Short mmCIF file of C-alpha atoms in Angstrom, two decimals:
data_model
loop_
_atom_site.label_atom_id
_atom_site.label_comp_id
_atom_site.label_asym_id
_atom_site.label_seq_id
_atom_site.Cartn_x
_atom_site.Cartn_y
_atom_site.Cartn_z
CA UNK A 1 154.63 167.47 16.38
CA UNK A 2 157.84 169.06 15.16
CA UNK A 3 160.97 168.00 17.01
CA UNK A 4 163.27 170.88 17.88
CA UNK A 5 166.88 169.92 17.41
CA UNK A 6 169.46 171.37 19.78
CA UNK A 7 172.74 172.37 18.19
CA UNK A 8 175.91 171.22 19.94
CA UNK A 9 178.58 173.86 19.52
CA UNK A 10 182.18 174.29 20.72
CA UNK A 11 182.43 176.69 23.64
CA UNK A 12 185.36 179.04 24.17
CA UNK A 13 185.99 181.35 27.07
CA UNK A 14 187.23 184.82 26.25
CA UNK A 15 190.92 184.96 25.39
CA UNK A 16 191.06 188.66 26.16
CA UNK A 17 191.63 188.90 29.91
CA UNK A 18 191.86 192.69 29.83
CA UNK A 19 188.34 193.10 28.38
CA UNK A 20 186.95 194.36 31.67
CA UNK A 21 190.08 195.88 33.14
CA UNK A 22 190.68 198.27 30.26
CA UNK A 23 189.34 201.81 30.34
CA UNK A 24 187.12 202.13 27.27
CA UNK A 25 187.19 205.33 25.27
CA UNK A 26 184.35 207.67 26.17
CA UNK A 27 182.77 209.65 23.37
CA UNK A 28 179.72 211.76 22.64
CA UNK A 29 177.31 211.34 19.76
CA UNK A 30 178.48 213.41 16.77
CA UNK A 31 176.10 216.13 15.58
CA UNK A 32 173.51 214.96 13.02
CA UNK A 33 174.27 215.52 9.35
CA UNK A 34 170.70 214.85 8.17
CA UNK A 35 167.24 215.00 9.74
CA UNK A 36 163.74 213.96 8.68
CA UNK A 37 161.00 216.57 8.87
CA UNK A 38 158.22 214.18 9.89
CA UNK A 39 157.74 213.40 13.58
CA UNK A 40 157.17 209.73 14.43
CA UNK A 41 155.18 208.22 17.27
CA UNK A 42 157.51 205.31 18.06
CA UNK A 43 160.21 204.09 15.68
CA UNK A 44 160.39 200.31 15.88
CA UNK A 45 162.66 199.35 12.96
CA UNK A 46 164.98 201.10 10.53
CA UNK A 47 166.07 199.13 7.45
CA UNK A 48 168.61 200.82 5.16
CA UNK A 49 168.51 200.28 1.40
CA UNK A 50 171.51 200.14 -0.93
CA UNK A 51 170.70 203.54 -2.48
CA UNK A 52 171.02 205.26 0.90
CA UNK A 53 167.31 205.59 1.61
CA UNK A 54 165.70 203.74 4.50
CA UNK A 55 162.46 202.03 5.47
CA UNK A 56 161.19 203.21 8.85
CA UNK A 57 158.48 201.36 10.75
CA UNK A 58 156.46 203.51 13.15
CA UNK A 59 154.94 200.90 15.44
CA UNK A 60 153.06 203.60 17.34
CA UNK A 61 151.15 204.69 14.24
CA UNK A 62 151.26 201.21 12.65
CA UNK A 63 152.68 202.73 9.48
CA UNK A 64 155.67 202.17 7.20
CA UNK A 65 157.62 205.02 5.61
CA UNK A 66 160.32 205.45 2.99
CA UNK A 67 162.85 207.98 4.27
CA UNK A 68 165.03 210.02 1.90
CA UNK A 69 167.94 211.54 3.80
CA UNK A 70 168.92 213.85 0.96
CA UNK A 71 165.44 215.39 0.81
CA UNK A 72 164.59 215.06 4.50
CA UNK A 73 161.26 213.44 3.61
CA UNK A 74 159.21 210.45 4.76
CA UNK A 75 156.59 208.97 2.39
CA UNK A 76 154.18 206.28 3.55
CA UNK A 77 154.46 202.84 1.95
CA UNK A 78 151.33 200.68 1.89
CA UNK A 79 148.45 201.37 4.25
CA UNK A 80 146.43 199.90 7.08
CA UNK A 81 144.00 197.21 5.98
CA UNK A 82 143.62 193.51 5.22
CA UNK A 83 144.10 193.52 1.46
CA UNK A 84 147.21 193.18 -0.72
CA UNK A 85 150.03 195.55 0.27
CA UNK A 86 148.14 196.35 3.49
CA UNK A 87 148.91 195.63 7.14
CA UNK A 88 147.07 195.92 10.46
CA UNK A 89 149.79 195.68 13.10
CA UNK A 90 153.32 195.72 11.64
CA UNK A 91 155.82 194.98 14.40
CA UNK A 92 159.23 194.57 12.73
CA UNK A 93 161.21 194.86 9.50
CA UNK A 94 163.49 191.91 8.72
CA UNK A 95 166.34 192.67 6.32
CA UNK A 96 166.87 190.04 3.60
CA UNK A 97 169.48 189.92 0.80
CA UNK A 98 169.27 192.08 -2.34
CA UNK A 99 167.29 194.95 -0.82
CA UNK A 100 164.44 192.63 0.14
CA UNK A 101 162.57 193.04 3.42
CA UNK A 102 159.93 191.16 5.39
CA UNK A 103 157.22 193.15 7.17
CA UNK A 104 156.04 191.15 10.18
CA UNK A 105 152.29 191.76 10.50
CA UNK A 106 151.25 190.43 13.89
CA UNK A 107 147.68 191.57 13.38
CA UNK A 108 147.03 189.32 10.38
CA UNK A 109 149.52 186.57 11.26
CA UNK A 110 151.30 186.97 7.93
CA UNK A 111 154.30 188.70 6.37
CA UNK A 112 154.58 191.10 3.48
CA UNK A 113 157.57 190.81 1.15
CA UNK A 114 159.22 193.98 -0.10
CA UNK A 115 161.79 194.64 -2.81
CA UNK A 116 163.46 198.00 -2.34
CA UNK A 117 160.58 200.39 -1.53
CA UNK A 118 157.72 198.30 -3.01
CA UNK A 119 155.51 195.66 -1.41
CA UNK A 120 155.63 192.84 -3.95
CA UNK A 121 154.01 189.86 -2.27
CA UNK A 122 152.35 188.24 0.73
CA UNK A 123 153.65 185.33 2.82
CA UNK A 124 150.47 183.70 4.11
CA UNK A 125 149.90 181.85 7.37
CA UNK A 126 150.28 178.45 5.67
CA UNK A 127 153.91 179.16 4.69
CA UNK A 128 156.32 176.61 6.26
CA UNK A 129 158.08 179.04 8.60
CA UNK A 130 154.81 180.50 9.88
CA UNK A 131 153.33 177.03 10.33
CA UNK A 132 156.45 176.24 12.37
CA UNK A 133 155.51 179.06 14.75
CA UNK A 134 157.90 181.81 13.64
CA UNK A 135 155.49 184.63 14.39
CA UNK A 136 157.95 187.18 15.78
CA UNK A 137 161.45 186.78 14.28
CA UNK A 138 163.92 189.52 15.17
CA UNK A 139 166.36 188.97 12.28
CA UNK A 140 167.08 187.09 9.06
CA UNK A 141 170.31 186.15 7.29
CA UNK A 142 171.53 185.65 3.72
CA UNK A 143 171.20 181.86 4.03
CA UNK A 144 167.40 181.92 4.26
CA UNK A 145 167.23 181.62 8.05
CA UNK A 146 165.10 183.56 10.52
CA UNK A 147 165.89 183.99 14.21
CA UNK A 148 163.40 184.15 17.06
CA UNK A 149 163.24 183.84 20.84
CA UNK A 150 160.36 181.62 21.90
CA UNK A 151 159.13 180.04 25.12
CA UNK A 152 157.56 176.62 25.51
CA UNK A 153 154.11 178.20 25.69
CA UNK A 154 152.97 179.95 22.47
CA UNK A 155 151.95 182.94 24.61
CA UNK A 156 155.61 183.34 25.51
CA UNK A 157 156.55 184.79 22.13
CA UNK A 158 156.64 188.57 22.37
CA UNK A 159 159.44 189.49 20.00
CA UNK A 160 161.82 187.76 22.36
CA UNK A 161 160.92 190.01 25.25
CA UNK A 162 158.32 188.54 27.57
CA UNK A 163 156.90 185.50 29.30
CA UNK A 164 153.37 185.46 30.66
CA UNK A 165 152.24 184.50 34.16
CA UNK A 166 148.52 184.43 34.95
CA UNK A 167 148.78 184.21 38.72
CA UNK A 168 151.09 185.47 41.46
CA UNK A 169 154.14 187.66 40.92
CA UNK A 170 155.62 187.75 37.46
CA UNK A 171 158.82 185.75 37.24
CA UNK A 172 161.62 185.28 34.77
CA UNK A 173 161.48 182.18 32.61
CA UNK A 174 163.80 180.65 30.06
CA UNK A 175 163.23 180.00 26.39
CA UNK A 176 165.17 179.07 23.28
CA UNK A 177 166.87 181.20 20.71
CA UNK A 178 165.65 179.47 17.54
CA UNK A 179 166.81 179.34 13.94
CA UNK A 180 163.99 178.73 11.46
CA UNK A 181 164.54 177.81 7.81
CA UNK A 182 162.16 179.95 5.75
CA UNK A 183 161.78 177.48 2.89
CA UNK A 184 161.16 174.27 4.84
CA UNK A 185 160.06 175.46 8.28
CA UNK A 186 162.76 173.42 10.01
CA UNK A 187 163.42 174.69 13.54
CA UNK A 188 166.76 174.37 15.33
CA UNK A 189 167.25 175.45 18.93
CA UNK A 190 170.55 177.24 19.46
CA UNK A 191 170.83 178.36 23.09
CA UNK A 192 168.65 179.12 26.10
CA UNK A 193 167.94 182.71 27.12
CA UNK A 194 166.09 184.35 29.99
CA UNK A 195 162.81 185.96 29.01
CA UNK A 196 161.31 189.22 30.24
CA UNK A 197 158.81 188.55 33.05
CA UNK A 198 155.23 189.77 32.77
CA UNK A 199 151.74 188.81 33.82
CA UNK A 200 148.29 188.72 32.25
CA UNK A 201 145.63 190.71 34.08
CA UNK A 202 141.98 189.79 33.50
CA UNK A 203 139.04 192.11 34.11
CA UNK A 204 135.30 191.49 33.84
CA UNK A 205 132.97 194.09 32.34
CA UNK A 206 129.47 194.94 33.57
CA UNK A 207 128.06 193.06 30.58
CA UNK A 208 129.86 189.89 31.62
CA UNK A 209 132.56 190.02 28.97
CA UNK A 210 136.16 189.53 30.02
CA UNK A 211 139.24 191.31 28.75
CA UNK A 212 142.93 190.63 29.13
CA UNK A 213 145.98 192.83 29.18
CA UNK A 214 149.69 192.09 29.56
CA UNK A 215 151.38 193.93 32.43
CA UNK A 216 155.14 194.42 32.26
CA UNK A 217 157.13 196.33 34.83
CA UNK A 218 159.27 199.03 33.14
CA UNK A 219 162.38 197.72 34.93
CA UNK A 220 161.69 194.06 34.11
CA UNK A 221 164.07 192.82 31.43
CA UNK A 222 164.99 189.67 29.56
CA UNK A 223 168.13 188.64 27.72
CA UNK A 224 168.29 189.93 24.16
CA UNK A 225 169.90 188.85 20.90
CA UNK A 226 170.95 190.65 17.72
CA UNK A 227 172.35 189.41 14.39
CA UNK A 228 175.43 190.82 12.64
CA UNK A 229 175.88 190.95 8.85
CA UNK A 230 178.34 188.02 8.94
CA UNK A 231 175.87 185.75 10.73
CA UNK A 232 177.33 186.21 14.20
CA UNK A 233 174.75 186.41 16.98
CA UNK A 234 175.32 188.61 20.03
CA UNK A 235 173.40 187.74 23.20
CA UNK A 236 173.27 190.28 26.02
CA UNK A 237 173.19 188.31 29.27
CA UNK A 238 171.97 189.41 32.69
CA UNK A 239 173.70 187.29 35.33
CA UNK A 240 176.41 188.37 35.05
CA UNK A 241 176.09 191.28 32.62
CA UNK A 242 178.08 190.21 29.56
CA UNK A 243 177.78 189.52 25.83
CA UNK A 244 178.06 185.97 24.44
CA UNK A 245 178.93 185.55 20.76
CA UNK A 246 177.72 182.69 18.54
CA UNK A 247 179.65 182.36 15.27
CA UNK A 248 178.00 181.13 12.09
CA UNK A 249 180.44 178.18 12.03
CA UNK A 250 179.17 177.00 15.40
CA UNK A 251 181.79 178.34 17.82
CA UNK A 252 180.43 179.99 20.95
CA UNK A 253 182.44 182.64 22.81
CA UNK A 254 181.32 183.18 26.39
CA UNK A 255 181.88 186.81 27.28
CA UNK A 256 183.56 188.04 30.43
CA UNK A 257 181.53 190.06 32.94
CA UNK A 258 181.24 193.71 31.99
CA UNK A 259 181.46 196.56 34.50
CA UNK A 260 178.13 196.86 36.29
CA UNK A 261 177.26 198.24 39.72
CA UNK A 262 174.09 196.92 41.27
CA UNK A 263 171.78 199.70 42.45
CA UNK A 264 168.75 199.11 44.66
CA UNK A 265 165.38 199.91 43.10
CA UNK A 266 164.39 202.69 45.50
CA UNK A 267 161.20 204.75 45.38
CA UNK A 268 163.24 207.42 43.58
CA UNK A 269 164.31 204.95 40.88
CA UNK A 270 160.73 203.70 40.47
CA UNK A 271 159.47 207.25 39.99
CA UNK A 272 162.27 208.04 37.52
CA UNK A 273 161.54 204.88 35.48
CA UNK A 274 157.83 205.70 35.25
CA UNK A 275 158.60 209.31 34.33
CA UNK A 276 160.87 208.19 31.47
CA UNK A 277 158.19 205.79 30.24
CA UNK A 278 155.47 208.44 30.34
CA UNK A 279 157.64 210.98 28.51
CA UNK A 280 158.54 208.48 25.78
CA UNK A 281 154.87 207.62 25.23
CA UNK A 282 153.43 211.11 25.68
CA UNK A 283 151.14 209.85 28.44
CA UNK A 284 150.41 210.64 32.08
CA UNK A 285 152.78 209.07 34.59
CA UNK A 286 151.59 206.23 36.80
CA UNK A 287 152.40 206.09 40.49
CA UNK A 288 154.86 203.37 41.62
CA UNK A 289 152.20 201.77 43.85
CA UNK A 290 150.03 201.18 40.76
CA UNK A 291 152.71 199.07 39.07
CA UNK A 292 153.43 195.52 40.30
CA UNK A 293 156.52 193.32 40.26
CA UNK A 294 159.34 195.79 40.87
CA UNK A 295 162.74 194.03 40.80
CA UNK A 296 165.10 194.39 43.75
CA UNK A 297 167.96 195.91 41.75
CA UNK A 298 168.30 197.98 38.61
CA UNK A 299 169.03 195.84 35.51
CA UNK A 300 172.10 196.59 33.35
CA UNK A 301 169.87 197.30 30.32
CA UNK A 302 166.19 197.52 29.42
CA UNK A 303 164.02 195.98 26.70
CA UNK A 304 164.97 196.85 23.13
CA UNK A 305 168.43 198.03 24.15
CA UNK A 306 170.72 195.80 22.04
CA UNK A 307 171.77 196.56 18.45
CA UNK A 308 174.58 195.44 16.14
CA UNK A 309 176.47 198.14 14.24
CA UNK A 310 177.75 197.71 10.68
CA UNK A 311 181.26 197.03 12.03
CA UNK A 312 179.97 194.07 14.07
CA UNK A 313 180.12 195.72 17.49
CA UNK A 314 177.25 195.32 19.93
CA UNK A 315 175.72 198.53 21.24
CA UNK A 316 173.89 198.21 24.57
CA UNK A 317 171.97 201.09 26.08
CA UNK A 318 172.57 201.01 29.82
CA UNK A 319 169.68 201.56 32.19
CA UNK A 320 169.58 205.25 33.15
CA UNK A 321 169.56 206.09 36.86
CA UNK A 322 167.55 208.75 38.66
CA UNK A 323 169.18 212.16 38.51
CA UNK A 324 171.52 211.19 35.66
CA UNK A 325 171.64 213.85 32.95
CA UNK A 326 172.78 211.45 30.20
CA UNK A 327 172.38 207.92 28.88
CA UNK A 328 175.28 205.64 28.03
CA UNK A 329 175.86 202.98 25.40
CA UNK A 330 178.45 200.24 25.98
CA UNK A 331 180.21 199.18 22.77
CA UNK A 332 181.51 195.60 22.81
CA UNK A 333 183.53 194.05 19.99
CA UNK A 334 182.99 190.48 18.79
CA UNK A 335 186.39 189.71 20.37
CA UNK A 336 184.75 190.40 23.74
CA UNK A 337 186.40 193.74 24.35
CA UNK A 338 184.63 196.77 25.79
CA UNK A 339 185.99 199.16 23.19
CA UNK A 340 184.01 202.30 23.93
CA UNK A 341 181.19 204.13 25.62
CA UNK A 342 179.03 206.78 23.99
CA UNK A 343 177.27 209.39 26.10
CA UNK A 344 173.95 210.80 24.88
CA UNK A 345 171.11 212.91 26.19
CA UNK A 346 168.47 210.91 28.13
CA UNK A 347 165.89 211.55 25.40
CA UNK A 348 168.19 210.29 22.60
CA UNK A 349 168.01 206.65 21.47
CA UNK A 350 170.00 204.78 18.80
CA UNK A 351 167.65 203.00 16.37
CA UNK A 352 169.97 201.66 13.65
CA UNK A 353 173.18 201.74 11.62
CA UNK A 354 174.26 201.75 8.00
CA UNK A 355 177.97 201.67 7.14
CA UNK A 356 179.53 204.92 8.39
CA UNK A 357 176.20 206.20 9.70
CA UNK A 358 174.25 205.87 12.93
CA UNK A 359 170.51 206.59 13.17
CA UNK A 360 168.94 208.04 16.30
CA UNK A 361 165.69 209.53 17.48
CA UNK A 362 165.34 212.40 19.91
CA UNK A 363 162.10 212.51 21.88
CA UNK A 364 160.45 215.91 22.35
CA UNK A 365 158.27 217.12 25.24
CA UNK A 366 155.15 215.68 23.57
CA UNK A 367 156.69 212.20 23.28
CA UNK A 368 157.16 212.49 19.50
CA UNK A 369 160.32 211.09 17.94
CA UNK A 370 162.52 212.93 15.44
CA UNK A 371 164.78 210.81 13.23
CA UNK A 372 168.39 211.87 12.58
CA UNK A 373 171.52 210.52 10.88
CA UNK A 374 174.98 210.92 12.43
CA UNK A 375 178.55 209.93 11.56
CA UNK A 376 179.65 206.88 13.54
CA UNK A 377 181.72 207.71 16.63
CA UNK A 378 185.27 206.40 16.52
CA UNK A 379 186.32 203.75 19.00
#
């Protein structure tokens, strides 16, 4: 059994007492300067290359594309299958140094290694990091480390988003933010985080076979982490809403509470949340009574809402409220200052950054996503 080593780190409280009191600059998303002609089902990862092109993972279609912003084109890379340069369920792109990228293939329990726009190798299930349990890392750094959020139960690894309960109401659980050495498989625990609650529902068919599905309330959320280029980790916390910063050297900065007004999860908010989910997936909307485990209050952010920009700021998409005609991103600097807010249309979502550029998708009436590139807003 591998022993997980906890890292003792110095803890600092924020030295910037005006972080919450200040009035952050409010801005709108600049108009796009480039668009891609292809419509995507659900963009899961965008990984920029040094020549300006980008790899785009469509987790809805389980396909990988090379995007050329100058031409406005998207060309598929690899294909679905179990052979070399093939994947069955790609879930994330992990940026590595020198234009290298890992494709996390949850379906086959392996990774594919890319250089620039080519798949050049396979990391099999017997590789040290995979044997150490690193099935769903969310980031990698230039020192050969991978980062993952994982619960004590193997079923609690869902890209750092969920914990599974098989009976009774779903409840939040804690897990570790882990650092895994790719070469040796060594695992170090860094800090505890709260996972997204969910439950497993079992059904029995007429032929006696059983099936399982994971049920997650659309307003259930866990704490999320993102990695900056310099190795700093940002952790979006829930109680209170804040961002903690973990420096590569070991120093931990505990963020001050950010402005957040608690709103009761009313029937109107439930209906609005299910409508947004249905529109984003291009599916029929469920009724609130058909969805279990509604929280008592609206969370400050939802799953998949935390990104790190090229300048090291954390971008957090706030939970939209019923009747609101826009969505808002909080921008927090690594010095724990709320430096800006960007207002966007409800159907617009930020999916990545590259230097002076921001990447977004806009979701049409059919639930399809259209990828765009914008100049970064100033803050």
